Amino acid sequence: MNLSLKKIISTLDAKTIDIQDTLEIDTISIDSRSLQNNEKTLFFALVGTNHDAHIYIKDLIAKGVRNFVVTHIPEGLEGKANFLVVKNTLEALQQTASYYRSLFSFPIIGVTGSNGKTIVKEWLNFLLSPDYNIIRSPKSYNSQVGVPLSVLAINEQHNLGIFEAGISTVSEMDKLEKIIQPTIGILTNIGSAHDQGFENLEEKIKEKMLLFQNSEALIYQKNSNVEQHILPKMKAVSWSFMDTTATVFVSKKEHTHDHTLIEYTYKANVSTLQIPFVDDASVENVISCLLVLLHLDYDAKTIQNRIELLFPMEMRLKVKKGINNCSLIDDSYSSDFQSLKIALDFLESQKQHQKKTVILSDIFQSGLSNEELYSKVAELIVSNNINRFIGIGETVSTLKTKLDNALFFKDTDEFLLQLENLNFENETILIKGARSFQFEEIVSALAEKTHETVLEINLNAISHNFNFFKSKLKTGTKMMAMVKAFGYGSGGFEIAKLLEHHKVDYLGVAFADEGISLKTMGIKLPIMVLNPENTSFPAIIQHQLEPEIYSLKGLNAFLKIAEQKKLKDFPIHIKMDTGMHRLGFELNTIDDLISTLKGNRTVKVKSILSHLATSDDLQHKDFVEYQINLFEKLSSKLMNGLGITPIRHILNTSGISNFPEAQYDMVRLGIGLYGVSNDSEEQKYLENVGTLKSIISQIRTIQSGESVGYGRRFMANGESKIATIPIGYADGIARSWGNGIGFITIKNKKAPILGSVCMDMLMVDVTEIDCKEGDSVVIFGESPTVTYMAEQLKTIPYEILTSISQRVKRVFYRE
Ligand SMILES: *Cc1c(COP(=O)(O)O)cnc(C)c1O
């Protein structure tokens, strides 16, 4: 893109203070971590209900970014960069996109609906790419932020756009329409997703139809609710299984084991189409694509040839554990310039090693000449500090002359033959290639071999939950995030890294080992160790961890080592026992504590803390108040005795919610970060973080009177279909979750666990569920939730989360 700053200033009606407005902007960014930010970037500092990107501006200026759209100029930065001051930075981003969109006049397909938007967009891209240079929304960038960013990626070479729009409540679609300005509309399955934002189905349809208010044609499943919103000037292109008056009437639908055959009538011609899927949702999505092709005048034969090649797609970028301590970012389904940019940003934010490697196939449909395209790719690779580049394919070898440290292979097979010799080790590898290169074979060759059970961690949900609790704090209150016990079972390093980005003030771990591993992997944040053993003090000092000191004995042991090592002002944290009676100094030890610390210069009391025993249960409100009063008394005594004013903190997650007056200088957020609240009202505001998934290993049918599992604890009283899942109590699923108490979810239906959970397996009833071997199942996540499991098992969510064994692979993803 190329936009003059001057033009943007006038579009936004932005306030500026003597800035250089002759500049040209070539990228728009909202991501402070992106290594693609440079002097030609315009950075929009977005402000959400719970987060504010203005905090990153100072760092960005240091990295060379010069142009910012802001609501205010952060203190001390005036004159240090160009600031465009607006009322609302998100609206400014949308206005910029809308202005930019209007500079182009090629056809744009706008897709909305409740289900199937992203897949329809991706399939259309695949079907139409032989004939068009397509710009499309990357992944599922369909929100108020994602849509403008997608549209801003249009360039002069494109001649068709496909953008999806997702809304969750009224009044959002109007804004997206102005940005996308679709000429052809597609309304996919309207379903019931996101219903909470709408009064009723009627309102939802009406709102979605706003996307098409200026479109020339609309593609939809024939339905009178939709048709009452179709404007006279719009061409209605409908399909139906029932209504012969639809533009495309589907008269027959037959399944084989892996195909669906349909017969359809269009303009009085009857044709057949083999669809390479059997589930209803995929068939409907293919029909939406079929209508687009018919509308664009493709003939039945070309349509059949292309649709035959459709394949299911993974829409998310996934981080997986690789061989030899590598980590893999699997993006093995697409290869276009825009998605490469996104994948490189993801690589930077997720990298777990210093060394970054990219394996890339030929890039298709850029609209640019090879020379131009690969010059741009080379720039990206260089600006992202990629240590090793591997190109697979013909055109990608254009990079030979443009990159150092690059290797090239003719095709995927040739690469796989050489894999052993390439010594992949301790590096983060982005694997990105077009479907035809079958990079899934590379992913599978480089992935660590483990069983099919994974705990998927949604990093966006962690950010959301963090920001939610952050918004409850008074300005200036610091936040310590508890990442003990491997981030409550969800992954220590990955979560710490994300929290570091969110500028959390402190991390808390239980033992020194946990802190050492975080520091060794590159976490720079200060880390408090709650339960340091005396033997770990030397390692604590060596790794700059900060011990919690809870007894005179511990203090003296630490001081001895600190003095030997001639430390000065080494940070320590003093724990008070105010009623938990676990660890900490009591009233009668404070005088000794003062006299030991007084005048000592080897250590410095960084903070004073205590822990609440009943913050989650308002029945014990009096006890919490007693603890808070005692904390006030003990901490004041220590502070006065030593003449210091350290950070004070006492609240955990439910304390933040229930006792906001006791925030002091910092709070310690634990379980809430991982999406669990003790309060069912508050729970609604949190997002689910972990989803424990597995697959069906085997399905069998048993007869009435036959039993399942050890001890014959389940007896069938009718013919039953039984599925075996490879997860058991050794993976952390309580044995008591079986025998009629627990269930898992398969195809959104409950499958009750039959008999006792075994060590490595469990069996479930799938008599009523249409499923097959290899299908994915959910052990916990949206349903059942860990909170529900905990209630049934008479324990707490903390235990469920932290019990999931380390042999279950953690997979991190971003939506
Ligand atoms: C674990 C822990 C926390 C966090 O508690 P949550 O209930 O998970 O928020 C806070 N402080 C201390 C001392 C802890 O051990």
PDB file of N, CA, C and O and ligand atoms in Angstrom, residues 482 484 488 530 575 582 611 652-653 668-671 798, ligand 1:
ATOM      1  N   MET A 482       0.388 -15.465  38.774  1.00  0.00           N
ATOM      2  CA  MET A 482       0.892 -16.715  39.321  1.00  0.00           C
ATOM      3  C   MET A 482       1.002 -17.740  38.195  1.00  0.00           C
ATOM      4  O   MET A 482       0.004 -18.082  37.560  1.00  0.00           O
ATOM      5  N   LYS A 484       2.773 -20.643  38.822  1.00  0.00           N
ATOM      6  CA  LYS A 484       3.271 -21.849  39.510  1.00  0.00           C
ATOM      7  C   LYS A 484       2.599 -23.089  38.921  1.00  0.00           C
ATOM      8  O   LYS A 484       1.571 -22.984  38.234  1.00  0.00           O
ATOM      9  N   TYR A 488      -0.556 -23.410  36.219  1.00  0.00           N
ATOM     10  CA  TYR A 488      -1.784 -24.132  36.566  1.00  0.00           C
ATOM     11  C   TYR A 488      -2.051 -25.232  35.547  1.00  0.00           C
ATOM     12  O   TYR A 488      -3.192 -25.487  35.144  1.00  0.00           O
ATOM     13  N   LEU A 530       7.678 -18.596  45.854  1.00  0.00           N
ATOM     14  CA  LEU A 530       6.859 -18.656  47.068  1.00  0.00           C
ATOM     15  C   LEU A 530       7.431 -19.567  48.135  1.00  0.00           C
ATOM     16  O   LEU A 530       7.262 -19.350  49.315  1.00  0.00           O
ATOM     17  N   LYS A 575       6.831 -12.736  54.007  1.00  0.00           N
ATOM     18  CA  LYS A 575       5.475 -13.288  54.090  1.00  0.00           C
ATOM     19  C   LYS A 575       4.999 -13.241  55.539  1.00  0.00           C
ATOM     20  O   LYS A 575       5.673 -13.695  56.454  1.00  0.00           O
ATOM     21  N   ARG A 582       0.003 -21.281  57.273  1.00  0.00           N
ATOM     22  CA  ARG A 582       0.736 -22.155  56.364  1.00  0.00           C
ATOM     23  C   ARG A 582       2.207 -21.732  56.434  1.00  0.00           C
ATOM     24  O   ARG A 582       3.023 -22.416  57.001  1.00  0.00           O
ATOM     25  N   HIS A 611      -1.541 -14.116  52.663  1.00  0.00           N
ATOM     26  CA  HIS A 611      -2.447 -14.846  51.773  1.00  0.00           C
ATOM     27  C   HIS A 611      -3.765 -15.087  52.496  1.00  0.00           C
ATOM     28  O   HIS A 611      -3.770 -15.428  53.678  1.00  0.00           O
ATOM     29  N   ASN A 652      -5.631 -12.599  46.165  1.00  0.00           N
ATOM     30  CA  ASN A 652      -5.579 -13.542  45.040  1.00  0.00           C
ATOM     31  C   ASN A 652      -6.789 -13.257  44.148  1.00  0.00           C
ATOM     32  O   ASN A 652      -7.482 -12.255  44.322  1.00  0.00           O
ATOM     33  N   THR A 653      -7.064 -14.156  43.184  1.00  0.00           N
ATOM     34  CA  THR A 653      -8.129 -13.885  42.212  1.00  0.00           C
ATOM     35  C   THR A 653      -9.456 -13.500  42.875  1.00  0.00           C
ATOM     36  O   THR A 653     -10.012 -12.430  42.593  1.00  0.00           O
ATOM     37  N   ARG A 668      -2.245 -10.590  43.345  1.00  0.00           N
ATOM     38  CA  ARG A 668      -1.656 -11.812  42.763  1.00  0.00           C
ATOM     39  C   ARG A 668      -2.748 -12.611  42.060  1.00  0.00           C
ATOM     40  O   ARG A 668      -3.574 -13.255  42.699  1.00  0.00           O
ATOM     41  N   LEU A 669      -2.730 -12.535  40.756  1.00  0.00           N
ATOM     42  CA  LEU A 669      -3.772 -13.186  39.958  1.00  0.00           C
ATOM     43  C   LEU A 669      -3.354 -14.605  39.596  1.00  0.00           C
ATOM     44  O   LEU A 669      -2.297 -14.817  39.025  1.00  0.00           O
ATOM     45  N   GLY A 670      -4.203 -15.572  39.932  1.00  0.00           N
ATOM     46  CA  GLY A 670      -3.896 -16.968  39.594  1.00  0.00           C
ATOM     47  C   GLY A 670      -4.987 -17.554  38.720  1.00  0.00           C
ATOM     48  O   GLY A 670      -5.070 -17.281  37.513  1.00  0.00           O
ATOM     49  N   ILE A 671      -5.871 -18.303  39.332  1.00  0.00           N
ATOM     50  CA  ILE A 671      -6.859 -19.113  38.600  1.00  0.00           C
ATOM     51  C   ILE A 671      -7.676 -18.308  37.574  1.00  0.00           C
ATOM     52  O   ILE A 671      -8.048 -18.834  36.531  1.00  0.00           O
ATOM     53  N   TYR A 798      -8.745 -25.972  40.484  1.00  0.00           N
ATOM     54  CA  TYR A 798      -7.280 -25.954  40.560  1.00  0.00           C
ATOM     55  C   TYR A 798      -6.731 -27.379  40.453  1.00  0.00           C
ATOM     56  O   TYR A 798      -5.736 -27.635  39.789  1.00  0.00           O
TER      57      TYR A 798
HETATM   58  C1  LIG B   1      -1.570 -19.620  44.263  1.00  0.00           C
HETATM   59  C2  LIG B   1      -1.455 -18.378  45.007  1.00  0.00           C
HETATM   60  C3  LIG B   1      -2.132 -17.220  44.582  1.00  0.00           C
HETATM   61  C4  LIG B   1      -3.119 -17.213  43.449  1.00  0.00           C
HETATM   62  O1  LIG B   1      -4.351 -17.730  43.894  1.00  0.00           O
HETATM   63  P1  LIG B   1      -5.629 -17.833  42.939  1.00  0.00           P
HETATM   64  O2  LIG B   1      -6.733 -18.214  43.824  1.00  0.00           O
HETATM   65  O3  LIG B   1      -5.304 -18.881  41.940  1.00  0.00           O
HETATM   66  O4  LIG B   1      -5.792 -16.509  42.312  1.00  0.00           O
HETATM   67  C5  LIG B   1      -1.877 -16.047  45.248  1.00  0.00           C
HETATM   68  N1  LIG B   1      -1.014 -16.004  46.295  1.00  0.00           N
HETATM   69  C6  LIG B   1      -0.381 -17.106  46.759  1.00  0.00           C
HETATM   70  C7  LIG B   1       0.526 -16.990  47.922  1.00  0.00           C
HETATM   71  C8  LIG B   1      -0.585 -18.329  46.140  1.00  0.00           C
HETATM   72  O5  LIG B   1       0.018 -19.419  46.605  1.00  0.00           O
END
